PDB file of N, CA and C in Angstrom:
ATOM      1  N   MET A 111       0.850  -1.176   0.000  1.00  0.00           N
ATOM      2  CA  MET A 111       0.000   0.000   0.000  1.00  0.00           C
ATOM      3  C   MET A 111       0.893   1.236   0.000  1.00  0.00           C
ATOM      4  N   ASP A 112       0.591   2.151  -0.870  1.00  0.00           N
ATOM      5  CA  ASP A 112       1.250   3.444  -0.882  1.00  0.00           C
ATOM      6  C   ASP A 112       0.641   4.242   0.272  1.00  0.00           C
ATOM      7  N   LEU A 113       1.441   4.554   1.273  1.00  0.00           N
ATOM      8  CA  LEU A 113       0.901   5.221   2.458  1.00  0.00           C
ATOM      9  C   LEU A 113       0.491   6.660   2.191  1.00  0.00           C
ATOM     10  N   TYR A 114       1.012   7.266   1.136  1.00  0.00           N
ATOM     11  CA  TYR A 114       0.604   8.628   0.796  1.00  0.00           C
ATOM     12  C   TYR A 114      -0.793   8.636   0.170  1.00  0.00           C
ATOM     13  N   SER A 115      -0.975   7.807  -0.851  1.00  0.00           N
ATOM     14  CA  SER A 115      -2.265   7.803  -1.565  1.00  0.00           C
ATOM     15  C   SER A 115      -3.260   6.795  -0.989  1.00  0.00           C
ATOM     16  N   ARG A 116      -2.780   5.904  -0.103  1.00  0.00           N
ATOM     17  CA  ARG A 116      -3.602   4.818   0.475  1.00  0.00           C
ATOM     18  C   ARG A 116      -4.090   3.861  -0.611  1.00  0.00           C
ATOM     19  N   ARG A 117      -3.325   3.762  -1.687  1.00  0.00           N
ATOM     20  CA  ARG A 117      -3.693   2.928  -2.833  1.00  0.00           C
ATOM     21  C   ARG A 117      -2.864   1.646  -2.835  1.00  0.00           C
ATOM     22  N   ILE A 118      -3.504   0.514  -3.119  1.00  0.00           N
ATOM     23  CA  ILE A 118      -2.780  -0.746  -3.272  1.00  0.00           C
ATOM     24  C   ILE A 118      -2.043  -0.693  -4.604  1.00  0.00           C
ATOM     25  N   VAL A 119      -0.733  -0.896  -4.573  1.00  0.00           N
ATOM     26  CA  VAL A 119       0.062  -0.787  -5.796  1.00  0.00           C
ATOM     27  C   VAL A 119       0.675  -2.108  -6.239  1.00  0.00           C
ATOM     28  N   GLY A 120       0.675  -3.100  -5.380  1.00  0.00           N
ATOM     29  CA  GLY A 120       1.187  -4.423  -5.734  1.00  0.00           C
ATOM     30  C   GLY A 120       0.455  -5.464  -4.928  1.00  0.00           C
ATOM     31  N   CYS A 121      -0.169  -6.410  -5.605  1.00  0.00           N
ATOM     32  CA  CYS A 121      -0.949  -7.416  -4.888  1.00  0.00           C
ATOM     33  C   CYS A 121      -0.919  -8.731  -5.655  1.00  0.00           C
ATOM     34  N   LEU A 122      -0.449  -9.775  -5.013  1.00  0.00           N
ATOM     35  CA  LEU A 122      -0.443 -11.119  -5.590  1.00  0.00           C
ATOM     36  C   LEU A 122      -0.902 -12.096  -4.524  1.00  0.00           C
ATOM     37  N   ILE A 123      -1.499 -13.173  -4.947  1.00  0.00           N
ATOM     38  CA  ILE A 123      -1.996 -14.193  -4.021  1.00  0.00           C
ATOM     39  C   ILE A 123      -1.448 -15.549  -4.442  1.00  0.00           C
ATOM     40  N   ASP A 124      -1.042 -16.341  -3.467  1.00  0.00           N
ATOM     41  CA  ASP A 124      -0.575 -17.698  -3.698  1.00  0.00           C
ATOM     42  C   ASP A 124      -0.870 -18.516  -2.453  1.00  0.00           C
ATOM     43  N   GLN A 125      -0.596 -19.789  -2.512  1.00  0.00           N
ATOM     44  CA  GLN A 125      -0.855 -20.655  -1.355  1.00  0.00           C
ATOM     45  C   GLN A 125       0.113 -20.379  -0.215  1.00  0.00           C
ATOM     46  N   ARG A 126       1.322 -19.921  -0.540  1.00  0.00           N
ATOM     47  CA  ARG A 126       2.319 -19.595   0.480  1.00  0.00           C
ATOM     48  C   ARG A 126       2.931 -18.243   0.178  1.00  0.00           C
ATOM     49  N   MET A 127       3.371 -17.542   1.214  1.00  0.00           N
ATOM     50  CA  MET A 127       4.021 -16.245   1.023  1.00  0.00           C
ATOM     51  C   MET A 127       5.525 -16.489   0.929  1.00  0.00           C
ATOM     52  N   THR A 128       6.018 -16.539  -0.296  1.00  0.00           N
ATOM     53  CA  THR A 128       7.419 -16.842  -0.545  1.00  0.00           C
ATOM     54  C   THR A 128       8.172 -15.592  -0.973  1.00  0.00           C
ATOM     55  N   GLN A 129       9.481 -15.725  -1.026  1.00  0.00           N
ATOM     56  CA  GLN A 129      10.333 -14.636  -1.484  1.00  0.00           C
ATOM     57  C   GLN A 129       9.966 -14.245  -2.912  1.00  0.00           C
ATOM     58  N   GLY A 130       9.740 -15.224  -3.773  1.00  0.00           N
ATOM     59  CA  GLY A 130       9.381 -14.939  -5.157  1.00  0.00           C
ATOM     60  C   GLY A 130       8.072 -14.175  -5.278  1.00  0.00           C
ATOM     61  N   LEU A 131       7.110 -14.512  -4.451  1.00  0.00           N
ATOM     62  CA  LEU A 131       5.817 -13.818  -4.462  1.00  0.00           C
ATOM     63  C   LEU A 131       5.997 -12.352  -4.069  1.00  0.00           C
ATOM     64  N   VAL A 132       6.768 -12.118  -3.032  1.00  0.00           N
ATOM     65  CA  VAL A 132       7.025 -10.752  -2.580  1.00  0.00           C
ATOM     66  C   VAL A 132       7.754  -9.957  -3.664  1.00  0.00           C
ATOM     67  N   ASN A 133       8.759 -10.574  -4.278  1.00  0.00           N
ATOM     68  CA  ASN A 133       9.523  -9.879  -5.313  1.00  0.00           C
ATOM     69  C   ASN A 133       8.652  -9.557  -6.522  1.00  0.00           C
ATOM     70  N   ARG A 134       7.762 -10.458  -6.911  1.00  0.00           N
ATOM     71  CA  ARG A 134       6.860 -10.182  -8.032  1.00  0.00           C
ATOM     72  C   ARG A 134       5.903  -9.035  -7.692  1.00  0.00           C
ATOM     73  N   ALA A 135       5.467  -8.961  -6.445  1.00  0.00           N
ATOM     74  CA  ALA A 135       4.592  -7.850  -6.028  1.00  0.00           C
ATOM     75  C   ALA A 135       5.351  -6.530  -6.063  1.00  0.00           C
ATOM     76  N   ILE A 136       6.628  -6.534  -5.677  1.00  0.00           N
ATOM     77  CA  ILE A 136       7.444  -5.320  -5.741  1.00  0.00           C
ATOM     78  C   ILE A 136       7.588  -4.873  -7.194  1.00  0.00           C
ATOM     79  N   ILE A 137       7.896  -5.804  -8.079  1.00  0.00           N
ATOM     80  CA  ILE A 137       8.049  -5.479  -9.505  1.00  0.00           C
ATOM     81  C   ILE A 137       6.744  -4.944 -10.066  1.00  0.00           C
ATOM     82  N   GLN A 138       5.631  -5.554  -9.701  1.00  0.00           N
ATOM     83  CA  GLN A 138       4.316  -5.086 -10.156  1.00  0.00           C
ATOM     84  C   GLN A 138       4.075  -3.644  -9.697  1.00  0.00           C
ATOM     85  N   ALA A 139       4.382  -3.351  -8.445  1.00  0.00           N
ATOM     86  CA  ALA A 139       4.174  -2.006  -7.903  1.00  0.00           C
ATOM     87  C   ALA A 139       5.067  -0.984  -8.597  1.00  0.00           C
ATOM     88  N   VAL A 140       6.322  -1.341  -8.845  1.00  0.00           N
ATOM     89  CA  VAL A 140       7.238  -0.425  -9.526  1.00  0.00           C
ATOM     90  C   VAL A 140       6.752  -0.145 -10.944  1.00  0.00           C
ATOM     91  N   ASN A 141       6.318  -1.172 -11.654  1.00  0.00           N
ATOM     92  CA  ASN A 141       5.830  -0.983 -13.018  1.00  0.00           C
ATOM     93  C   ASN A 141       4.583  -0.101 -13.050  1.00  0.00           C
ATOM     94  N   LEU A 142       3.735  -0.223 -12.039  1.00  0.00           N
ATOM     95  CA  LEU A 142       2.506   0.565 -11.997  1.00  0.00           C
ATOM     96  C   LEU A 142       2.768   2.032 -11.649  1.00  0.00           C
ATOM     97  N   ARG A 143       3.580   2.260 -10.612  1.00  0.00           N
ATOM     98  CA  ARG A 143       3.756   3.622 -10.093  1.00  0.00           C
ATOM     99  C   ARG A 143       5.025   4.329 -10.556  1.00  0.00           C
ATOM    100  N   GLN A 144       6.040   3.577 -10.970  1.00  0.00           N
ATOM    101  CA  GLN A 144       7.326   4.126 -11.416  1.00  0.00           C
ATOM    102  C   GLN A 144       7.868   5.171 -10.434  1.00  0.00           C
ATOM    103  N   PRO A 145       8.175   4.736  -9.210  1.00  0.00           N
ATOM    104  CA  PRO A 145       8.630   5.688  -8.187  1.00  0.00           C
ATOM    105  C   PRO A 145      10.036   6.203  -8.457  1.00  0.00           C
ATOM    106  N   ARG A 146      10.331   7.352  -7.888  1.00  0.00           N
ATOM    107  CA  ARG A 146      11.677   7.917  -7.977  1.00  0.00           C
ATOM    108  C   ARG A 146      12.605   7.188  -7.020  1.00  0.00           C
ATOM    109  N   CYS A 147      13.896   7.336  -7.246  1.00  0.00           N
ATOM    110  CA  CYS A 147      14.885   6.749  -6.346  1.00  0.00           C
ATOM    111  C   CYS A 147      14.703   7.317  -4.947  1.00  0.00           C
ATOM    112  N   GLY A 148      15.002   6.497  -3.958  1.00  0.00           N
ATOM    113  CA  GLY A 148      14.905   6.927  -2.575  1.00  0.00           C
ATOM    114  C   GLY A 148      13.629   6.483  -1.880  1.00  0.00           C
ATOM    115  N   LEU A 149      12.724   5.814  -2.621  1.00  0.00           N
ATOM    116  CA  LEU A 149      11.496   5.317  -2.015  1.00  0.00           C
ATOM    117  C   LEU A 149      11.843   4.368  -0.869  1.00  0.00           C
ATOM    118  N   VAL A 150      11.102   4.432   0.218  1.00  0.00           N
ATOM    119  CA  VAL A 150      11.327   3.558   1.368  1.00  0.00           C
ATOM    120  C   VAL A 150      10.354   2.389   1.274  1.00  0.00           C
ATOM    121  N   PHE A 151      10.887   1.170   1.244  1.00  0.00           N
ATOM    122  CA  PHE A 151      10.079  -0.047   1.233  1.00  0.00           C
ATOM    123  C   PHE A 151      10.074  -0.587   2.652  1.00  0.00           C
ATOM    124  N   HIS A 152       8.946  -0.453   3.345  1.00  0.00           N
ATOM    125  CA  HIS A 152       8.851  -0.880   4.736  1.00  0.00           C
ATOM    126  C   HIS A 152       8.164  -2.236   4.820  1.00  0.00           C
ATOM    127  N   SER A 153       8.710  -3.128   5.619  1.00  0.00           N
ATOM    128  CA  SER A 153       8.135  -4.469   5.786  1.00  0.00           C
ATOM    129  C   SER A 153       8.385  -4.957   7.206  1.00  0.00           C
ATOM    130  N   ASP A 154       7.824  -6.121   7.504  1.00  0.00           N
ATOM    131  CA  ASP A 154       8.165  -6.748   8.774  1.00  0.00           C
ATOM    132  C   ASP A 154       9.461  -7.540   8.578  1.00  0.00           C
ATOM    133  N   ARG A 155       9.843  -8.327   9.570  1.00  0.00           N
ATOM    134  CA  ARG A 155      11.125  -9.036   9.517  1.00  0.00           C
ATOM    135  C   ARG A 155      10.992 -10.467   9.014  1.00  0.00           C
ATOM    136  N   GLY A 156       9.969 -10.771   8.237  1.00  0.00           N
ATOM    137  CA  GLY A 156       9.790 -12.108   7.697  1.00  0.00           C
ATOM    138  C   GLY A 156      10.938 -12.498   6.780  1.00  0.00           C
ATOM    139  N   GLY A 157      11.240 -13.780   6.742  1.00  0.00           N
ATOM    140  CA  GLY A 157      12.348 -14.286   5.942  1.00  0.00           C
ATOM    141  C   GLY A 157      12.241 -13.935   4.473  1.00  0.00           C
ATOM    142  N   GLN A 158      11.009 -13.829   3.953  1.00  0.00           N
ATOM    143  CA  GLN A 158      10.839 -13.508   2.547  1.00  0.00           C
ATOM    144  C   GLN A 158      11.205 -12.056   2.232  1.00  0.00           C
ATOM    145  N   TYR A 159      11.381 -11.225   3.256  1.00  0.00           N
ATOM    146  CA  TYR A 159      11.737  -9.816   3.046  1.00  0.00           C
ATOM    147  C   TYR A 159      13.219  -9.531   3.251  1.00  0.00           C
ATOM    148  N   ILE A 160      13.953 -10.449   3.854  1.00  0.00           N
ATOM    149  CA  ILE A 160      15.329 -10.137   4.234  1.00  0.00           C
ATOM    150  C   ILE A 160      16.361 -10.901   3.426  1.00  0.00           C
ATOM    151  N   SER A 161      15.947 -11.532   2.360  1.00  0.00           N
ATOM    152  CA  SER A 161      16.875 -12.308   1.551  1.00  0.00           C
ATOM    153  C   SER A 161      17.830 -11.396   0.786  1.00  0.00           C
ATOM    154  N   GLY A 162      18.938 -11.957   0.375  1.00  0.00           N
ATOM    155  CA  GLY A 162      19.899 -11.195  -0.414  1.00  0.00           C
ATOM    156  C   GLY A 162      19.318 -10.740  -1.738  1.00  0.00           C
ATOM    157  N   TYR A 163      18.537 -11.605  -2.388  1.00  0.00           N
ATOM    158  CA  TYR A 163      17.942 -11.233  -3.681  1.00  0.00           C
ATOM    159  C   TYR A 163      16.986 -10.062  -3.506  1.00  0.00           C
ATOM    160  N   ASP A 164      16.213 -10.072  -2.430  1.00  0.00           N
ATOM    161  CA  ASP A 164      15.272  -8.984  -2.174  1.00  0.00           C
ATOM    162  C   ASP A 164      16.020  -7.660  -2.018  1.00  0.00           C
ATOM    163  N   ARG A 165      17.099  -7.671  -1.296  1.00  0.00           N
ATOM    164  CA  ARG A 165      17.890  -6.443  -1.109  1.00  0.00           C
ATOM    165  C   ARG A 165      18.488  -5.974  -2.431  1.00  0.00           C
ATOM    166  N   GLU A 166      18.934  -6.906  -3.264  1.00  0.00           N
ATOM    167  CA  GLU A 166      19.462  -6.541  -4.584  1.00  0.00           C
ATOM    168  C   GLU A 166      18.366  -5.941  -5.454  1.00  0.00           C
ATOM    169  N   LEU A 167      17.169  -6.507  -5.398  1.00  0.00           N
ATOM    170  CA  LEU A 167      16.045  -6.000  -6.175  1.00  0.00           C
ATOM    171  C   LEU A 167      15.723  -4.560  -5.758  1.00  0.00           C
ATOM    172  N   LEU A 168      15.634  -4.326  -4.451  1.00  0.00           N
ATOM    173  CA  LEU A 168      15.342  -2.978  -3.957  1.00  0.00           C
ATOM    174  C   LEU A 168      16.447  -2.000  -4.363  1.00  0.00           C
ATOM    175  N   ALA A 169      17.689  -2.421  -4.227  1.00  0.00           N
ATOM    176  CA  ALA A 169      18.812  -1.550  -4.591  1.00  0.00           C
ATOM    177  C   ALA A 169      18.791  -1.233  -6.082  1.00  0.00           C
ATOM    178  N   GLY A 170      18.421  -2.215  -6.900  1.00  0.00           N
ATOM    179  CA  GLY A 170      18.341  -2.001  -8.341  1.00  0.00           C
ATOM    180  C   GLY A 170      17.308  -0.951  -8.721  1.00  0.00           C
ATOM    181  N   TYR A 171      16.257  -0.834  -7.925  1.00  0.00           N
ATOM    182  CA  TYR A 171      15.231   0.177  -8.167  1.00  0.00           C
ATOM    183  C   TYR A 171      15.502   1.473  -7.405  1.00  0.00           C
ATOM    184  N   GLY A 172      16.602   1.526  -6.652  1.00  0.00           N
ATOM    185  CA  GLY A 172      16.930   2.726  -5.891  1.00  0.00           C
ATOM    186  C   GLY A 172      16.081   2.894  -4.647  1.00  0.00           C
ATOM    187  N   MET A 173      15.558   1.774  -4.111  1.00  0.00           N
ATOM    188  CA  MET A 173      14.709   1.823  -2.913  1.00  0.00           C
ATOM    189  C   MET A 173      15.540   1.564  -1.668  1.00  0.00           C
ATOM    190  N   ARG A 174      15.088   2.117  -0.562  1.00  0.00           N
ATOM    191  CA  ARG A 174      15.728   1.890   0.730  1.00  0.00           C
ATOM    192  C   ARG A 174      14.868   0.927   1.538  1.00  0.00           C
ATOM    193  N   PRO A 175      15.443  -0.172   2.034  1.00  0.00           N
ATOM    194  CA  PRO A 175      14.666  -1.079   2.875  1.00  0.00           C
ATOM    195  C   PRO A 175      14.494  -0.519   4.285  1.00  0.00           C
ATOM    196  N   SER A 176      13.357  -0.813   4.883  1.00  0.00           N
ATOM    197  CA  SER A 176      13.062  -0.415   6.256  1.00  0.00           C
ATOM    198  C   SER A 176      12.282  -1.562   6.885  1.00  0.00           C
ATOM    199  N   MET A 177      12.604  -1.898   8.123  1.00  0.00           N
ATOM    200  CA  MET A 177      11.888  -2.985   8.798  1.00  0.00           C
ATOM    201  C   MET A 177      11.419  -2.534  10.161  1.00  0.00           C
ATOM    202  N   GLY A 178      10.270  -3.065  10.561  1.00  0.00           N
ATOM    203  CA  GLY A 178       9.726  -2.768  11.874  1.00  0.00           C
ATOM    204  C   GLY A 178      10.512  -3.480  12.966  1.00  0.00           C
ATOM    205  N   ASN A 179      10.230  -3.131  14.183  1.00  0.00           N
ATOM    206  CA  ASN A 179      10.862  -3.789  15.320  1.00  0.00           C
ATOM    207  C   ASN A 179      10.401  -5.226  15.418  1.00  0.00           C
ATOM    208  N   ARG A 180      11.155  -6.041  16.147  1.00  0.00           N
ATOM    209  CA  ARG A 180      10.768  -7.433  16.349  1.00  0.00           C
ATOM    210  C   ARG A 180       9.402  -7.506  17.010  1.00  0.00           C
ATOM    211  N   GLU A 181       8.601  -8.436  16.553  1.00  0.00           N
ATOM    212  CA  GLU A 181       7.268  -8.708  17.084  1.00  0.00           C
ATOM    213  C   GLU A 181       6.329  -7.509  16.968  1.00  0.00           C
ATOM    214  N   ALA A 182       6.574  -6.629  16.015  1.00  0.00           N
ATOM    215  CA  ALA A 182       5.693  -5.483  15.775  1.00  0.00           C
ATOM    216  C   ALA A 182       5.357  -5.446  14.282  1.00  0.00           C
ATOM    217  N   CYS A 183       4.590  -6.424  13.843  1.00  0.00           N
ATOM    218  CA  CYS A 183       4.255  -6.533  12.414  1.00  0.00           C
ATOM    219  C   CYS A 183       3.482  -5.342  11.927  1.00  0.00           C
TER     220      CYS A 183
END
């Protein structure tokens, strides 16, 4: 969800929430909104958000990762 516009910008559904699913949702959101460099991607600390590939994907789009505190989804 884009917190400024309150608009859903990337949404995918599958039987499990995997790293690939999250990455495809990020790509979908970038293609839809085409954000400028410096966008903050905030998530919880789930394993699908902290992988090396995920960080490379965010860096490739010029996004900054941000994570909430432990046990504060």
